[in-house]
Coordinates of C-alpha atoms and ligand atoms in Angstrom, one line a residue:
M1 CA 12.0 5.0 29.3
N2 CA 14.8 4.0 27.0
L3 CA 15.1 0.7 25.1
R4 CA 17.6 -0.7 27.6
A5 CA 15.3 0.0 30.6
K6 CA 12.4 -1.5 28.7
I7 CA 14.3 -4.7 27.9
L8 CA 15.6 -4.9 31.5
S9 CA 12.3 -4.4 33.1
T10 CA 10.6 -6.9 30.8
Y11 CA 13.2 -9.6 31.5
I12 CA 13.4 -9.0 35.2
G13 CA 9.6 -8.6 35.5
L14 CA 8.9 -11.8 33.7
A15 CA 11.6 -13.7 35.6
A16 CA 10.4 -12.3 39.0
T17 CA 6.8 -13.3 38.2
G18 CA 7.8 -16.7 37.1
L19 CA 10.1 -17.3 40.0
L20 CA 7.5 -16.1 42.5
L21 CA 4.8 -18.5 41.0
L22 CA 7.3 -21.3 40.9
G23 CA 8.4 -20.6 44.5
L24 CA 4.8 -20.5 45.8
L25 CA 4.0 -23.7 44.0
A26 CA 7.1 -25.5 45.4
V27 CA 6.4 -24.3 49.0
W28 CA 2.7 -25.3 48.6
L29 CA 3.6 -28.8 47.3
I30 CA 6.4 -29.5 49.8
E31 CA 4.4 -28.2 52.8
G32 CA 1.4 -30.2 51.7
Y33 CA 3.6 -33.3 51.5
L34 CA 5.2 -32.7 54.9
A35 CA 1.8 -32.1 56.4
R36 CA 0.4 -35.3 54.9
R37 CA 3.4 -37.2 56.2
L38 CA 3.1 -35.8 59.7
E39 CA -0.6 -36.6 59.7
L40 CA 0.0 -40.2 58.6
N41 CA 2.7 -40.5 61.1
V42 CA 0.5 -39.4 64.0
R43 CA -2.4 -41.6 62.8
T44 CA -0.1 -44.6 62.8
K45 CA 1.2 -43.9 66.3
L46 CA -2.4 -43.4 67.5
D47 CA -3.3 -46.8 66.0
V48 CA -0.4 -48.4 67.7
V49 CA -1.3 -47.0 71.1
A50 CA -5.0 -47.7 70.6
S51 CA -4.4 -51.3 69.7
L52 CA -2.0 -51.9 72.6
I53 CA -4.6 -50.5 75.0
G54 CA -7.6 -51.9 73.2
N55 CA -6.3 -55.5 73.2
G56 CA -5.4 -55.2 76.9
S57 CA -1.6 -55.4 76.4
L58 CA -1.5 -52.1 78.3
S59 CA -3.9 -50.6 80.8
V60 CA -4.1 -47.2 82.2
D61 CA -3.4 -47.9 85.8
S62 CA -0.9 -46.1 87.9
T63 CA 1.1 -49.3 88.0
Q64 CA 1.5 -49.1 84.2
D65 CA 2.6 -45.5 84.1
E66 CA 6.2 -46.4 83.5
N67 CA 5.3 -48.5 80.4
L68 CA 3.0 -45.7 79.1
L69 CA 5.7 -43.1 79.6
E70 CA 8.2 -45.3 77.9
L71 CA 5.8 -45.9 75.0
A72 CA 5.2 -42.1 74.6
R73 CA 9.0 -41.5 74.7
L74 CA 9.7 -44.2 72.1
L75 CA 7.0 -42.9 69.8
N76 CA 8.1 -39.3 70.5
V77 CA 4.6 -38.2 71.2
R78 CA 2.6 -36.7 74.0
L79 CA 0.2 -39.4 75.1
S80 CA -3.1 -38.7 76.9
V81 CA -6.0 -40.9 77.9
I82 CA -9.3 -39.2 78.4
A83 CA -12.4 -40.6 80.0
K84 CA -15.7 -40.5 78.2
D85 CA -16.8 -37.4 80.2
G86 CA -13.6 -35.5 79.2
V87 CA -11.6 -36.0 82.4
V88 CA -7.9 -36.6 81.6
V89 CA -6.9 -39.9 83.3
F90 CA -3.3 -40.0 82.0
D91 CA -1.0 -37.6 80.4
S92 CA 2.7 -38.3 79.6
E93 CA 3.6 -34.7 80.2
V94 CA 1.6 -34.2 83.4
S95 CA 2.1 -36.0 86.6
R96 CA -0.8 -37.9 88.1
D97 CA -1.0 -35.5 91.0
S98 CA -1.4 -32.5 88.7
L99 CA -4.0 -34.2 86.5
V100 CA -6.8 -32.7 88.6
N101 CA -5.7 -29.3 87.5
L102 CA -6.2 -30.0 83.9
E103 CA -9.3 -28.6 82.1
N104 CA -12.0 -31.0 81.0
H105 CA -11.1 -32.1 77.5
R106 CA -14.6 -32.8 76.3
S107 CA -14.8 -29.8 74.1
R108 CA -11.4 -30.2 72.4
P109 CA -12.0 -30.4 68.6
E110 CA -10.2 -33.7 68.2
I111 CA -12.3 -35.2 71.1
I112 CA -15.5 -34.0 69.6
K113 CA -14.7 -35.6 66.3
A114 CA -13.5 -38.8 68.0
S115 CA -16.8 -39.0 69.9
E116 CA -18.4 -39.3 66.5
G117 CA -16.4 -42.5 65.9
I118 CA -13.8 -41.2 63.6
V119 CA -10.2 -40.2 64.1
G120 CA -10.2 -36.5 65.3
L121 CA -7.4 -34.3 64.1
D122 CA -6.5 -30.8 65.3
K123 CA -3.5 -28.6 65.0
R124 CA -3.0 -25.9 67.7
A125 CA -0.7 -24.7 70.5
S126 CA -1.1 -26.6 73.7
G127 CA -2.7 -24.7 76.5
S128 CA -0.4 -26.3 79.0
T129 CA 3.0 -26.6 77.1
H130 CA 2.5 -23.7 74.7
H131 CA 4.1 -25.7 71.9
E132 CA 2.4 -26.3 68.5
Y133 CA 1.1 -29.8 68.3
L134 CA -0.9 -32.0 65.9
Y135 CA -3.5 -33.8 68.0
A136 CA -5.1 -37.1 66.9
A137 CA -7.7 -38.8 69.0
R138 CA -9.9 -41.9 68.7
M139 CA -12.3 -43.7 70.9
V140 CA -11.4 -47.1 72.5
S141 CA -14.4 -49.0 73.8
T142 CA -12.8 -52.0 75.4
H143 CA -11.1 -52.3 78.7
V144 CA -9.1 -49.2 79.4
N145 CA -8.6 -49.8 83.1
A146 CA -10.3 -51.3 86.1
S147 CA -12.8 -48.5 86.5
L148 CA -12.9 -47.4 82.9
D149 CA -14.0 -49.5 79.9
S150 CA -14.3 -46.8 77.3
G151 CA -12.6 -43.5 76.6
Y152 CA -10.3 -41.7 74.2
I153 CA -6.7 -42.2 73.4
R154 CA -5.0 -39.1 72.1
V155 CA -1.5 -38.6 70.8
A156 CA 0.1 -35.2 70.1
A157 CA 3.1 -34.9 67.9
P158 CA 5.1 -31.6 68.1
M159 CA 4.9 -29.6 64.9
E160 CA 8.4 -28.3 65.5
E161 CA 10.1 -30.6 62.9
F162 CA 7.4 -29.7 60.4
E163 CA 7.9 -26.1 61.0
T164 CA 11.7 -26.3 60.9
L165 CA 11.5 -28.2 57.6
S166 CA 9.0 -25.8 56.2
M167 CA 11.2 -22.8 57.2
Q168 CA 14.1 -24.5 55.5
V169 CA 12.1 -25.1 52.3
K170 CA 10.9 -21.4 52.3
S171 CA 14.4 -20.0 52.9
T172 CA 15.9 -22.3 50.3
V173 CA 13.2 -21.2 47.8
I174 CA 13.9 -17.6 48.6
V175 CA 17.6 -17.9 48.3
I176 CA 17.4 -19.8 45.0
G177 CA 14.8 -17.3 43.8
C178 CA 17.0 -14.3 44.7
L179 CA 20.1 -15.9 43.1
S180 CA 18.1 -16.7 39.9
L181 CA 16.8 -13.1 39.8
L182 CA 20.3 -11.9 40.2
L183 CA 21.5 -14.1 37.4
V184 CA 18.6 -13.0 35.2
T185 CA 19.5 -9.3 36.0
V186 CA 23.2 -9.8 35.1
V187 CA 22.4 -11.7 31.9
S188 CA 19.7 -9.2 30.9
L189 CA 22.1 -6.3 31.6
G190 CA 24.5 -8.0 29.2
V191 CA 21.9 -8.9 26.6
S192 CA 20.3 -5.4 26.7
K193 CA 23.7 -3.8 26.3
R194 CA 24.4 -6.1 23.3
I195 CA 21.1 -5.1 21.7
T196 CA 21.3 -1.4 22.5
K197 CA 24.9 -0.7 21.8
P198 CA 24.7 -1.1 18.0
I199 CA 21.4 0.8 18.0
L200 CA 23.1 3.7 19.9
H201 CA 25.9 3.5 17.4
I202 CA 23.4 3.7 14.5
L203 CA 21.7 6.6 16.2
R204 CA 24.9 8.6 16.6
S205 CA 25.8 8.0 13.0
T206 CA 22.4 8.9 11.7
Q207 CA 22.5 12.1 13.8
A208 CA 25.8 12.9 12.2
I209 CA 24.4 12.3 8.8
T210 CA 21.4 14.5 9.6
N211 CA 23.8 17.2 10.6
G212 CA 25.3 17.0 7.2
D213 CA 28.3 14.7 7.7
L214 CA 27.5 12.4 4.8
S215 CA 30.9 10.7 5.0
Q216 CA 29.6 8.9 8.2
R217 CA 29.4 5.1 7.8
I218 CA 28.2 2.6 10.4
S219 CA 30.8 -0.1 11.1
I220 CA 28.5 -3.0 12.0
S221 CA 29.1 -6.3 10.2
S222 CA 26.6 -8.6 11.9
K223 CA 24.3 -10.5 9.6
D224 CA 21.2 -9.9 11.7
E225 CA 18.4 -7.3 11.3
I226 CA 20.6 -4.6 13.0
G227 CA 23.4 -5.4 10.6
M228 CA 20.9 -5.1 7.7
L229 CA 19.6 -1.8 9.1
A230 CA 23.2 -0.5 9.4
N231 CA 23.9 -1.6 5.8
S232 CA 20.8 0.0 4.4
I233 CA 21.6 3.3 6.3
N234 CA 25.1 3.1 4.8
E235 CA 23.7 2.6 1.4
M236 CA 21.3 5.5 1.9
A237 CA 24.1 7.8 3.0
E238 CA 26.1 6.7 0.0
K239 CA 23.3 7.4 -2.4
L240 CA 22.5 10.7 -0.7
S241 CA 26.1 11.9 -0.9
N242 CA 26.2 10.8 -4.5
D243 CA 22.9 12.6 -5.2
I244 CA 24.2 15.7 -3.4
A245 CA 27.5 15.6 -5.4
T246 CA 25.4 15.4 -8.6
L247 CA 23.2 18.2 -7.5
Q248 CA 26.2 20.4 -6.6
K249 CA 27.8 19.6 -10.0
L250 CA 24.5 20.4 -11.8
E251 CA 24.3 23.6 -9.9
R252 CA 27.9 24.5 -10.9
V253 CA 27.2 23.6 -14.5
R254 CA 24.0 25.6 -14.5
S255 CA 25.6 28.8 -13.1
E256 CA 28.5 28.3 -15.5
F257 CA 26.1 27.9 -18.3
L258 CA 24.2 31.1 -17.3
G259 CA 27.5 33.0 -17.2
N260 CA 28.4 31.7 -20.7
V261 CA 25.0 32.6 -22.0
S262 CA 25.2 36.2 -20.8
H263 CA 28.6 36.4 -22.2
E264 CA 27.6 35.1 -25.6
L265 CA 24.6 37.4 -25.8
R266 CA 26.5 40.4 -24.9
T267 CA 28.7 40.5 -28.0
P268 CA 26.0 40.6 -30.6
I269 CA 23.9 42.9 -28.6
F270 CA 26.7 45.4 -28.0
S271 CA 27.7 45.3 -31.7
L272 CA 24.1 45.8 -32.8
Q273 CA 23.7 48.7 -30.4
G274 CA 27.0 50.2 -31.6
F275 CA 26.1 50.1 -35.3
L276 CA 22.6 51.4 -34.6
E277 CA 23.9 54.3 -32.5
T278 CA 26.5 55.2 -35.1
L279 CA 23.8 55.2 -37.7
L280 CA 21.5 57.4 -35.5
D281 CA 24.4 59.7 -34.7
G282 CA 24.6 60.7 -38.4
A283 CA 26.1 57.8 -40.3
M284 CA 22.6 57.1 -41.5
D285 CA 23.0 60.1 -43.9
D286 CA 26.4 59.1 -45.2
P287 CA 25.7 57.0 -48.3
R288 CA 29.3 55.6 -48.2
V289 CA 28.8 53.7 -44.9
N290 CA 25.1 53.5 -44.1
R291 CA 24.3 50.4 -46.0
D292 CA 27.4 48.7 -44.8
F293 CA 26.5 49.5 -41.1
L294 CA 23.0 48.3 -41.6
E295 CA 24.2 45.0 -43.1
K296 CA 26.5 44.5 -40.2
A297 CA 23.8 45.3 -37.7
H298 CA 21.6 42.8 -39.6
R299 CA 24.3 40.1 -39.3
H300 CA 24.6 40.5 -35.6
A301 CA 20.8 40.3 -35.3
E302 CA 20.9 37.1 -37.2
R303 CA 23.7 35.8 -35.0
L304 CA 21.6 36.7 -31.9
N305 CA 18.7 34.8 -33.5
S306 CA 20.7 31.6 -34.1
L307 CA 22.2 31.8 -30.7
L308 CA 18.7 32.1 -29.1
N309 CA 17.4 29.2 -31.3
D310 CA 20.3 27.0 -30.2
L311 CA 19.8 28.0 -26.6
I312 CA 16.1 27.2 -26.7
E313 CA 16.9 23.9 -28.3
I314 CA 19.5 22.9 -25.8
S315 CA 17.5 23.9 -22.8
R316 CA 14.5 21.9 -24.2
I317 CA 16.7 18.9 -24.7
E318 CA 18.4 19.1 -21.3
S319 CA 15.2 19.7 -19.4
G320 CA 13.8 16.5 -20.9
E321 CA 11.1 18.3 -22.8
M322 CA 12.4 16.9 -26.1
K323 CA 9.8 14.3 -27.1
M324 CA 11.4 11.6 -29.3
S325 CA 9.3 9.8 -31.9
F326 CA 11.1 6.7 -33.2
R327 CA 10.2 4.9 -36.3
Y328 CA 11.9 3.0 -39.2
F329 CA 12.8 5.0 -42.3
S330 CA 14.9 4.6 -45.4
V331 CA 18.4 5.8 -44.5
T332 CA 19.6 6.4 -48.1
E333 CA 16.5 8.4 -49.1
F334 CA 16.8 10.4 -45.9
L335 CA 20.5 11.3 -46.3
Q336 CA 20.0 11.9 -50.1
G337 CA 17.3 14.5 -49.3
L338 CA 19.5 16.2 -46.7
V339 CA 22.6 16.4 -49.0
D340 CA 20.5 17.7 -51.9
E341 CA 19.0 20.3 -49.6
L342 CA 22.4 21.6 -48.5
R343 CA 24.2 21.3 -51.8
P344 CA 23.4 24.9 -53.0
A345 CA 24.8 26.3 -49.7
A346 CA 27.9 24.2 -50.1
A347 CA 28.3 25.2 -53.7
R348 CA 28.1 28.9 -52.7
K349 CA 31.2 28.3 -50.6
G350 CA 32.9 26.4 -53.3
L351 CA 32.5 23.0 -51.6
M352 CA 31.5 19.7 -53.1
I353 CA 29.1 17.5 -51.1
T354 CA 28.4 13.9 -51.9
L355 CA 26.6 10.9 -50.4
Q356 CA 28.1 7.4 -50.3
S357 CA 25.6 5.0 -49.1
E358 CA 26.2 1.2 -49.1
F359 CA 22.4 0.6 -48.5
D360 CA 19.7 0.4 -51.1
T361 CA 16.6 2.5 -50.7
A362 CA 14.8 -0.4 -49.0
A363 CA 17.2 -0.5 -46.0
K364 CA 15.7 1.1 -43.0
V365 CA 17.1 2.5 -39.8
Y366 CA 15.3 3.2 -36.5
G367 CA 15.3 6.7 -35.1
D368 CA 13.6 10.1 -34.8
K369 CA 13.9 11.4 -38.3
E370 CA 13.4 15.1 -37.4
R371 CA 16.0 15.1 -34.6
L372 CA 18.5 13.2 -36.8
R373 CA 17.9 15.8 -39.6
Q374 CA 18.9 18.5 -37.1
A375 CA 22.0 16.6 -35.9
I376 CA 23.3 15.7 -39.3
T377 CA 22.6 19.3 -40.6
N378 CA 24.6 20.6 -37.7
L379 CA 27.5 18.3 -38.6
I380 CA 27.3 19.3 -42.3
D381 CA 27.1 22.9 -41.3
N382 CA 30.2 22.6 -39.2
A383 CA 32.0 20.8 -42.1
M384 CA 31.0 23.8 -44.3
K385 CA 32.1 26.3 -41.7
Y386 CA 35.5 24.8 -41.1
T387 CA 36.5 23.8 -44.7
D388 CA 38.0 26.2 -47.1
S389 CA 36.7 26.6 -50.6
G390 CA 37.6 23.8 -52.9
G391 CA 37.2 21.2 -50.2
R392 CA 35.0 18.1 -50.1
I393 CA 32.3 17.0 -47.8
T394 CA 31.3 13.3 -47.7
V395 CA 28.2 12.0 -46.0
A396 CA 28.4 8.2 -45.8
A397 CA 26.2 5.3 -44.5
R398 CA 27.7 1.8 -44.1
P399 CA 26.8 -1.3 -42.2
A400 CA 28.6 -1.8 -38.9
K401 CA 27.9 -5.1 -37.3
H402 CA 24.1 -5.1 -37.2
Q403 CA 23.9 -1.4 -37.2
C404 CA 24.2 1.4 -39.6
E405 CA 27.2 3.8 -39.3
I406 CA 26.5 7.4 -40.4
S407 CA 29.5 9.7 -40.9
V408 CA 30.1 13.3 -42.1
A409 CA 33.7 13.8 -43.3
D410 CA 35.4 17.0 -44.5
T411 CA 38.7 18.0 -45.9
G412 CA 38.8 21.1 -43.6
T413 CA 41.0 22.5 -40.9
G414 CA 40.8 19.5 -38.7
I415 CA 40.8 19.5 -34.9
A416 CA 43.9 19.1 -32.8
E417 CA 43.9 16.0 -30.6
E418 CA 43.7 18.0 -27.3
H419 CA 40.5 19.6 -28.3
Q420 CA 38.7 16.5 -29.7
S421 CA 37.3 15.4 -26.3
R422 CA 36.0 18.9 -25.5
I423 CA 34.3 20.1 -28.6
F424 CA 31.0 18.5 -27.6
E425 CA 30.8 20.7 -24.5
R426 CA 28.5 23.7 -24.6
F427 CA 30.2 26.9 -25.8
Y428 CA 33.5 25.1 -26.3
R429 CA 35.3 26.3 -29.4
V430 CA 38.8 25.6 -30.7
D431 CA 39.1 29.0 -32.3
R432 CA 36.6 31.5 -30.9
D433 CA 37.1 34.2 -33.5
R434 CA 36.8 31.8 -36.5
S435 CA 33.7 30.3 -34.9
R436 CA 32.2 33.7 -34.5
E437 CA 33.2 34.8 -37.9
V438 CA 31.4 31.9 -39.5
G439 CA 28.4 32.3 -37.4
G440 CA 29.0 29.5 -34.9
T441 CA 27.2 29.5 -31.5
G442 CA 29.4 26.9 -29.8
L443 CA 26.2 24.8 -29.1
G444 CA 26.0 22.9 -32.4
L445 CA 28.0 19.8 -31.3
A446 CA 26.4 19.8 -27.8
I447 CA 23.0 19.4 -29.5
V448 CA 24.3 16.7 -31.8
K449 CA 25.7 14.8 -28.8
H450 CA 22.3 14.9 -27.0
I451 CA 20.4 13.8 -30.0
V452 CA 22.8 10.9 -30.8
E453 CA 22.7 9.8 -27.1
A454 CA 18.9 9.8 -27.1
H455 CA 19.3 7.2 -29.8
G456 CA 21.3 5.0 -27.5
S457 CA 24.4 5.8 -29.5
K458 CA 27.6 7.8 -29.1
I459 CA 29.1 10.5 -31.3
S460 CA 32.8 10.1 -32.1
V461 CA 35.3 12.3 -33.9
S462 CA 38.5 11.4 -35.7
S463 CA 40.5 14.3 -37.1
K464 CA 43.9 15.4 -38.1
L465 CA 45.0 19.0 -38.1
G466 CA 45.1 20.4 -41.6
E467 CA 43.7 17.2 -43.2
G468 CA 40.0 17.1 -42.1
S469 CA 37.6 15.6 -39.7
I470 CA 35.1 12.7 -39.6
F471 CA 32.2 12.7 -37.2
S472 CA 30.3 9.4 -36.9
F473 CA 27.7 7.5 -34.9
T474 CA 25.6 4.4 -35.4
L475 CA 21.8 3.8 -35.6
K476 CA 19.8 0.6 -35.1
R477 CA 18.7 -1.2 -38.3
Ligands
LIG1 P1 30.4 26.2 -33.3 O1 29.0 26.8 -33.3 O2 31.4 27.1 -32.8 O3 30.7 25.5 -34.6 P2 30.1 23.5 -32.4 O4 29.6 23.0 -31.1 O5 29.3 23.1 -33.6 O6 30.2 25.1 -32.2 O7 31.6 23.1 -32.5 C1 32.5 23.3 -31.5 C2 33.9 23.6 -32.0 O8 34.4 22.4 -32.6 C3 33.9 24.6 -33.1 O9 34.1 25.9 -32.6 C4 35.1 24.2 -33.9 O10 36.3 24.7 -33.3 C5 35.2 22.7 -33.7 N1 34.6 22.0 -34.9 C6 33.4 21.5 -35.0 N2 33.2 20.9 -36.2 C7 34.4 21.0 -36.9 C8 34.9 20.5 -38.1 N3 34.1 19.9 -39.0 N4 36.1 20.9 -38.5 C9 36.9 21.5 -37.6 N5 36.5 22.0 -36.4 C10 35.3 21.7 -36.0

């Protein structure tokens, strides 16, 4: 059973039950009232006749028949006078001659009750006229006629009016009931449609979403629960399509990365293989080239090693395995140590490296010292790689608002504007050959970017071709 049928059957069922109970109650009350009125009416008429006969104003002689008949006609009742023994001595509906044919009335229920001294009432069809009557009888003990001084007076009112009225009440109740039920049906058809239409709309949309059409949105703007449901489904679809877009992008990035990795690994492996094969093929015994080939093979093995190290590092960072441990440490001491450590390597390349810190040794910054060491070493390494002999490398620390700005500047080749936004991508190099020649992996800046971002900061570059580059980021103090 669908929702609409449920709503309809509930509404109509409830309305039908209510109307039926109400109708029955109305019929019961009105019929009761009519019956009581009829009974009262009959009793009053009985009392009138009984008092007229009882006080002698009327007697039941054949001479008085006209008056008795007139009285019965005026009161609109059937009037009977019955002797103590049950013999009918007058009946407004039966002529005197035919009275002898009437049954003895002693055992009539109203007469039996009247004989006990109360007003006897009975409702039944008359044996002689076949109409339904309400009979009321009472005893009169004074002068009834010359030969009769006690007996029963009985009046019978036709039930016809009561029955007609009751039929009218019943049919009115039925008509009103049916009309109300019809109205309820029409209204509940409308209401159930109004309730189920947006639900069906939601159903169709969610089915479309389930079938993969994530662009589906439900256009319901009502502020009620249905509107709220539609809204939250829309939000869900929005989030889902964003998530899927992100997943698809990640998937693309991942397979691109895999392609890049294989490509990067191939070069040193092929070269290594080539030199080793040449050596094995006989160059090993040629003292003019054997050492040179071995050294070249060694260089490629080292390159492979640093490539693998960077790959392991970046995959650890990107998979979220990199655990950071933040603490405060002296920025000047830290940078001084790093610069001193790298000075011999710089000197070997004819480069001068200096530290310019505006902080005293007590000034502290907040960060993961080991990761920062790695990032700054990468920056200084790059500066050494892309600066020709005679150049200068300056590591600096200065206050920037409430933070500490750290920068690594060189007087090297510089980076053209169009490359500046891309050099932080994995495997992106401005000059592939030069990068390879100086032992670059193309991952150094990607690692720096990750580490700096894990510190809630951003790495930025400012560079001019032929003049040099400055890489900088800030740390909390
Ligand atoms: P690589 O291992 O090739 O140096 P990086 O990710 O460290 O890879 O750097 C990406 C590219 O950015 C480099 O190939 C180089 O072209 C450029 N680059 C990085 N640092 C500098 C710098 N200090 N001066 C000039 N170019 C730089």
